[in-house]
Structure formats: C-alpha cells, structure tokens
mmCIF file of C-alpha atoms in Angstrom:
data_model
loop_
_atom_site.group_PDB
_atom_site.id
_atom_site.type_symbol
_atom_site.label_atom_id
_atom_site.label_comp_id
_atom_site.label_asym_id
_atom_site.label_seq_id
_atom_site.Cartn_x
_atom_site.Cartn_y
_atom_site.Cartn_z
ATOM 1 C CA UNK E 1 0.000 0.000 0.000
ATOM 2 C CA UNK E 2 1.612 3.261 -1.062
ATOM 3 C CA UNK E 3 1.260 6.532 0.769
ATOM 4 C CA UNK E 4 -0.150 8.873 -1.869
ATOM 5 C CA UNK E 5 -2.622 10.907 0.174
ATOM 6 C CA UNK E 6 -2.409 14.609 0.982
ATOM 7 C CA UNK E 7 -0.038 13.931 3.914
ATOM 8 C CA UNK E 8 2.401 11.861 1.858
ATOM 9 C CA UNK E 9 5.182 14.464 2.098
ATOM 10 C CA UNK E 10 7.576 15.844 -0.476
ATOM 11 C CA UNK E 11 7.160 18.519 -3.121
ATOM 12 C CA UNK E 12 3.971 18.788 -5.088
ATOM 13 C CA UNK E 13 3.755 19.545 -8.818
ATOM 14 C CA UNK E 14 4.783 23.194 -8.503
ATOM 15 C CA UNK E 15 7.891 22.392 -6.372
ATOM 16 C CA UNK E 16 6.541 23.589 -3.031
ATOM 17 C CA UNK E 17 6.534 21.510 0.143
ATOM 18 C CA UNK E 18 3.862 19.078 1.151
ATOM 19 C CA UNK E 19 4.309 17.011 4.313
ATOM 20 C CA UNK E 20 7.653 16.505 5.984
ATOM 21 C CA UNK E 21 9.763 14.572 3.472
ATOM 22 C CA UNK E 22 12.730 16.314 1.875
ATOM 23 C CA UNK E 23 13.247 16.122 -1.863
ATOM 24 C CA UNK E 24 15.641 17.973 -4.154
ATOM 25 C CA UNK E 25 12.850 19.889 -5.899
ATOM 26 C CA UNK E 26 12.464 22.409 -3.069
ATOM 27 C CA UNK E 27 13.987 23.659 0.123
ATOM 28 C CA UNK E 28 13.710 21.494 3.221
ATOM 29 C CA UNK E 29 11.736 22.985 6.070
ATOM 30 C CA UNK E 30 13.969 24.102 8.959
ATOM 31 C CA UNK E 31 12.754 22.570 12.191
ATOM 32 C CA UNK E 32 14.117 23.859 15.508
ATOM 33 C CA UNK E 33 13.775 21.556 18.482
ATOM 34 C CA UNK E 34 14.575 24.282 21.016
ATOM 35 C CA UNK E 35 12.411 27.400 21.172
ATOM 36 C CA UNK E 36 13.913 30.149 23.365
ATOM 37 C CA UNK E 37 10.497 31.716 23.980
ATOM 38 C CA UNK E 38 8.623 28.515 24.845
ATOM 39 C CA UNK E 39 11.580 27.027 26.792
ATOM 40 C CA UNK E 40 13.593 29.928 28.268
ATOM 41 C CA UNK E 41 15.157 27.679 30.939
ATOM 42 C CA UNK E 42 17.153 25.887 28.241
ATOM 43 C CA UNK E 43 19.160 29.049 27.537
ATOM 44 C CA UNK E 44 19.284 30.771 30.934
ATOM 45 C CA UNK E 45 22.902 31.601 31.864
ATOM 46 C CA UNK E 46 24.358 29.656 28.938
ATOM 47 C CA UNK E 47 26.758 32.353 27.655
ATOM 48 C CA UNK E 48 28.506 32.958 30.965
ATOM 49 C CA UNK E 49 28.810 29.247 31.667
ATOM 50 C CA UNK E 50 30.194 28.697 28.142
ATOM 51 C CA UNK E 51 32.996 31.155 28.904
ATOM 52 C CA UNK E 52 33.830 29.316 32.151
ATOM 53 C CA UNK E 53 33.632 25.956 30.341
ATOM 54 C CA UNK E 54 36.021 27.289 27.696
ATOM 55 C CA UNK E 55 38.553 28.253 30.395
ATOM 56 C CA UNK E 56 38.272 24.787 31.964
ATOM 57 C CA UNK E 57 38.782 23.205 28.531
ATOM 58 C CA UNK E 58 41.884 25.352 28.006
ATOM 59 C CA UNK E 59 43.373 23.847 31.159
ATOM 60 C CA UNK E 60 42.391 20.329 30.048
ATOM 61 C CA UNK E 61 43.933 20.932 26.605
ATOM 62 C CA UNK E 62 47.147 22.444 27.960
ATOM 63 C CA UNK E 63 48.000 19.720 30.503
ATOM 64 C CA UNK E 64 49.068 17.031 27.962
ATOM 65 C CA UNK E 65 51.014 19.591 25.916
ATOM 66 C CA UNK E 66 52.887 20.880 28.982
ATOM 67 C CA UNK E 67 53.647 17.305 30.085
ATOM 68 C CA UNK E 68 54.935 16.478 26.590
ATOM 69 C CA UNK E 69 57.229 19.536 26.614
ATOM 70 C CA UNK E 70 58.596 18.596 30.044
ATOM 71 C CA UNK E 71 59.141 15.000 28.904
ATOM 72 C CA UNK E 72 60.976 16.112 25.742
ATOM 73 C CA UNK E 73 63.135 18.547 27.758
ATOM 74 C CA UNK E 74 64.143 15.838 30.258
ATOM 75 C CA UNK E 75 64.593 13.290 27.471
ATOM 76 C CA UNK E 76 66.866 15.768 25.689
ATOM 77 C CA UNK E 77 69.038 16.142 28.793
ATOM 78 C CA UNK E 78 69.276 12.360 29.223
ATOM 79 C CA UNK E 79 70.205 11.819 25.553
ATOM 80 C CA UNK E 80 72.725 14.690 25.582
ATOM 81 C CA UNK E 81 70.583 16.912 23.338
ATOM 82 C CA UNK E 82 69.416 14.331 20.787
ATOM 83 C CA UNK E 83 65.936 14.103 22.305
ATOM 84 C CA UNK E 84 65.356 17.812 21.825
ATOM 85 C CA UNK E 85 64.809 17.068 18.146
ATOM 86 C CA UNK E 86 61.326 15.910 19.187
ATOM 87 C CA UNK E 87 60.294 19.492 19.967
ATOM 88 C CA UNK E 88 59.066 19.813 16.373
ATOM 89 C CA UNK E 89 56.181 17.491 17.354
ATOM 90 C CA UNK E 90 54.812 20.003 19.865
ATOM 91 C CA UNK E 91 53.568 22.453 17.243
ATOM 92 C CA UNK E 92 51.425 19.957 15.260
ATOM 93 C CA UNK E 93 50.245 18.408 18.534
ATOM 94 C CA UNK E 94 48.825 21.754 19.669
ATOM 95 C CA UNK E 95 46.595 21.713 16.576
ATOM 96 C CA UNK E 96 45.685 18.012 16.372
ATOM 97 C CA UNK E 97 45.010 17.438 20.085
ATOM 98 C CA UNK E 98 42.224 20.098 20.415
ATOM 99 C CA UNK E 99 40.509 18.861 17.248
ATOM 100 C CA UNK E 100 40.522 15.284 18.544
ATOM 101 C CA UNK E 101 39.448 16.428 22.024
ATOM 102 C CA UNK E 102 36.481 18.449 20.756
ATOM 103 C CA UNK E 103 35.535 15.815 18.187
ATOM 104 C CA UNK E 104 35.555 12.983 20.729
ATOM 105 C CA UNK E 105 33.870 14.906 23.538
ATOM 106 C CA UNK E 106 31.223 16.787 21.528
ATOM 107 C CA UNK E 107 30.624 13.683 19.435
ATOM 108 C CA UNK E 108 30.544 11.397 22.469
ATOM 109 C CA UNK E 109 27.597 10.180 24.520
ATOM 110 C CA UNK E 110 27.426 13.379 26.631
ATOM 111 C CA UNK E 111 27.655 15.807 23.655
ATOM 112 C CA UNK E 112 29.843 18.028 25.819
ATOM 113 C CA UNK E 113 33.483 18.717 26.600
ATOM 114 C CA UNK E 114 34.726 18.244 30.159
ATOM 115 C CA UNK E 115 34.305 21.963 30.799
ATOM 116 C CA UNK E 116 30.783 21.913 29.424
ATOM 117 C CA UNK E 117 29.923 18.896 31.573
ATOM 118 C CA UNK E 118 31.229 20.702 34.669
ATOM 119 C CA UNK E 119 29.066 23.699 33.764
ATOM 120 C CA UNK E 120 26.013 21.477 33.035
ATOM 121 C CA UNK E 121 25.870 22.261 29.303
ATOM 122 C CA UNK E 122 25.543 20.163 26.184
ATOM 123 C CA UNK E 123 25.630 20.766 22.444
ATOM 124 C CA UNK E 124 22.772 19.688 20.193
ATOM 125 C CA UNK E 125 21.833 20.243 16.564
ATOM 126 C CA UNK E 126 18.883 22.472 15.659
ATOM 127 C CA UNK E 127 16.726 19.370 15.358
ATOM 128 C CA UNK E 128 17.699 18.194 18.844
ATOM 129 C CA UNK E 129 20.030 15.378 17.787
ATOM 130 C CA UNK E 130 23.282 14.850 19.703
ATOM 131 C CA UNK E 131 26.620 15.739 18.124
ATOM 132 C CA UNK E 132 29.008 13.444 16.276
ATOM 133 C CA UNK E 133 32.797 13.438 15.773
ATOM 134 C CA UNK E 134 32.991 15.476 12.543
ATOM 135 C CA UNK E 135 30.546 18.064 13.896
ATOM 136 C CA UNK E 136 32.589 18.384 17.094
ATOM 137 C CA UNK E 137 35.857 18.735 15.166
ATOM 138 C CA UNK E 138 34.323 21.311 12.813
ATOM 139 C CA UNK E 139 32.934 23.129 15.850
ATOM 140 C CA UNK E 140 36.459 23.442 17.246
ATOM 141 C CA UNK E 141 38.005 24.588 13.960
ATOM 142 C CA UNK E 142 35.314 27.203 13.297
ATOM 143 C CA UNK E 143 35.409 28.385 16.905
ATOM 144 C CA UNK E 144 39.163 28.975 16.875
ATOM 145 C CA UNK E 145 38.996 30.610 13.429
ATOM 146 C CA UNK E 146 36.152 32.936 14.459
ATOM 147 C CA UNK E 147 37.826 33.835 17.763
ATOM 148 C CA UNK E 148 41.095 34.566 15.947
ATOM 149 C CA UNK E 149 39.457 36.866 13.396
ATOM 150 C CA UNK E 150 36.456 38.382 15.208
ATOM 151 C CA UNK E 151 37.190 38.145 18.932
ATOM 152 C CA UNK E 152 34.708 40.676 20.358
ATOM 153 C CA UNK E 153 32.057 40.084 17.716
ATOM 154 C CA UNK E 154 31.796 36.364 18.500
ATOM 155 C CA UNK E 155 30.297 37.085 21.920
ATOM 156 C CA UNK E 156 28.142 39.962 20.648
ATOM 157 C CA UNK E 157 26.396 37.549 18.264
ATOM 158 C CA UNK E 158 25.434 35.424 21.283
ATOM 159 C CA UNK E 159 23.819 38.413 22.981
ATOM 160 C CA UNK E 160 21.706 39.234 19.934
ATOM 161 C CA UNK E 161 19.793 35.969 19.481
ATOM 162 C CA UNK E 162 17.398 34.117 21.743
ATOM 163 C CA UNK E 163 19.207 30.777 21.569
ATOM 164 C CA UNK E 164 22.499 32.389 22.705
ATOM 165 C CA UNK E 165 24.311 30.919 19.712
ATOM 166 C CA UNK E 166 27.763 32.122 18.778
ATOM 167 C CA UNK E 167 28.855 32.662 15.192
ATOM 168 C CA UNK E 168 30.205 29.134 14.682
ATOM 169 C CA UNK E 169 26.999 27.678 16.188
ATOM 170 C CA UNK E 170 24.930 29.513 13.588
ATOM 171 C CA UNK E 171 27.150 28.295 10.745
ATOM 172 C CA UNK E 172 27.092 24.654 11.901
ATOM 173 C CA UNK E 173 23.459 24.535 13.004
ATOM 174 C CA UNK E 174 24.195 23.737 16.637
ATOM 175 C CA UNK E 175 22.899 25.086 19.922
ATOM 176 C CA UNK E 176 24.248 24.802 23.476
ATOM 177 C CA UNK E 177 21.588 24.186 26.121
ATOM 178 C CA UNK E 178 21.336 23.494 29.839
ATOM 179 C CA UNK E 179 21.815 19.774 30.359
ATOM 180 C CA UNK E 180 19.726 19.588 33.556
ATOM 181 C CA UNK E 181 16.686 21.050 31.765
ATOM 182 C CA UNK E 182 17.037 18.458 28.973
ATOM 183 C CA UNK E 183 17.332 15.628 31.524
ATOM 184 C CA UNK E 184 14.312 16.906 33.453
ATOM 185 C CA UNK E 185 12.183 17.098 30.303
ATOM 186 C CA UNK E 186 13.177 13.538 29.314
ATOM 187 C CA UNK E 187 12.395 12.266 32.815
ATOM 188 C CA UNK E 188 9.035 14.027 32.792
ATOM 189 C CA UNK E 189 8.073 12.743 29.342
ATOM 190 C CA UNK E 190 8.986 9.187 30.398
ATOM 191 C CA UNK E 191 6.603 9.140 33.338
ATOM 192 C CA UNK E 192 3.397 7.168 33.042
ATOM 193 C CA UNK E 193 0.445 9.000 34.605
#
C-alpha cells in the first residue's frame, strides 16, 4: 500500500513543500527543536557558563602539551641533546590534540566537553540530535577561526539571538543548552500518569 494521500510528504507539482519529506525539488523545512520563547530555561545563563567551560577546557587541553614539553626537555638532557629534536612534534600536537578532544567529547555520549559537563551544558543540533565526531571537530576549527578573526564580535552575536548561539553555532546549526533542563524534560516525558 503506497502513501499517496495529501499527507504523503515531499514537493507537489509546482515544487513547493507538502508534508515533511525532503526532496531535491524544493527547500527542506527548517525545524528547531529548542524554542527560546517557549523554553527559556534551556538558555538561561548559557553564555557565561560557556565562557567558564572554555577556560576549563583550556586547562584540560594544555596539561598534555605541557607534560609532553617537560618529557621532551628531560629526554633531551638524558640523551645529551638528541631528544630535543622531538620538539618539532609540539607544534602539530597543539593543533591536532584540540581537534581530537572536541571531536571525541562533543561527538561522544554526553555531547559536551569536560568543561561543558562541569558547567552542566551540552551541544545539540537544531533538530535536537546529539553531536558526532565530525561536527565536534568542525565546531572546534570554526570556533578557533572565528575567535582569531572576530574576537569581540563572537560574543556579541550570542547576545543578539534568543538561543544564545555564537557565530560558529549559527554556521554549523548547533545550539548549546542546559543539560539539567534536557534531563528533566526527558524524565518528565517518560513518566506514566
């Protein structure tokens, strides 16, 4: 039995949308899972806690790099200077390690970095889906690029929209929300009355 009724979805003969199925003949409808006006608790205090989470993540990111530099310095002394040739690895490591860290943590089961978890935040897509590795890695790359080029404007963008999204969030289609509010809504929707 085929679904050919009025609610079948997809574009109709003139290329407009009908239903909720995406086809290449038109533009897909943009569905936002998180409404800042209907659910203001999801976004309350998010910007300030994102700044604190970022500082925590900087500490987490710097610890392995500092330990590697100390190890190479001591190894160089032990090998009479030969080990110091490994210092060239520090520069690529400072680029690769944050990308892997953000990709694994934002794409992991918690959809949050360690700093975000400590600040009770998580990243979701506009549709409400959790993150994945490539999205987390792209989030890191776009964040560092936007901060490098537009430092004050990145935070101003977050003050001007209801979802408190920064510039790289808007580009990637992500939103950072309060984790406790998400957990409470899932617990409430799972109750049988």
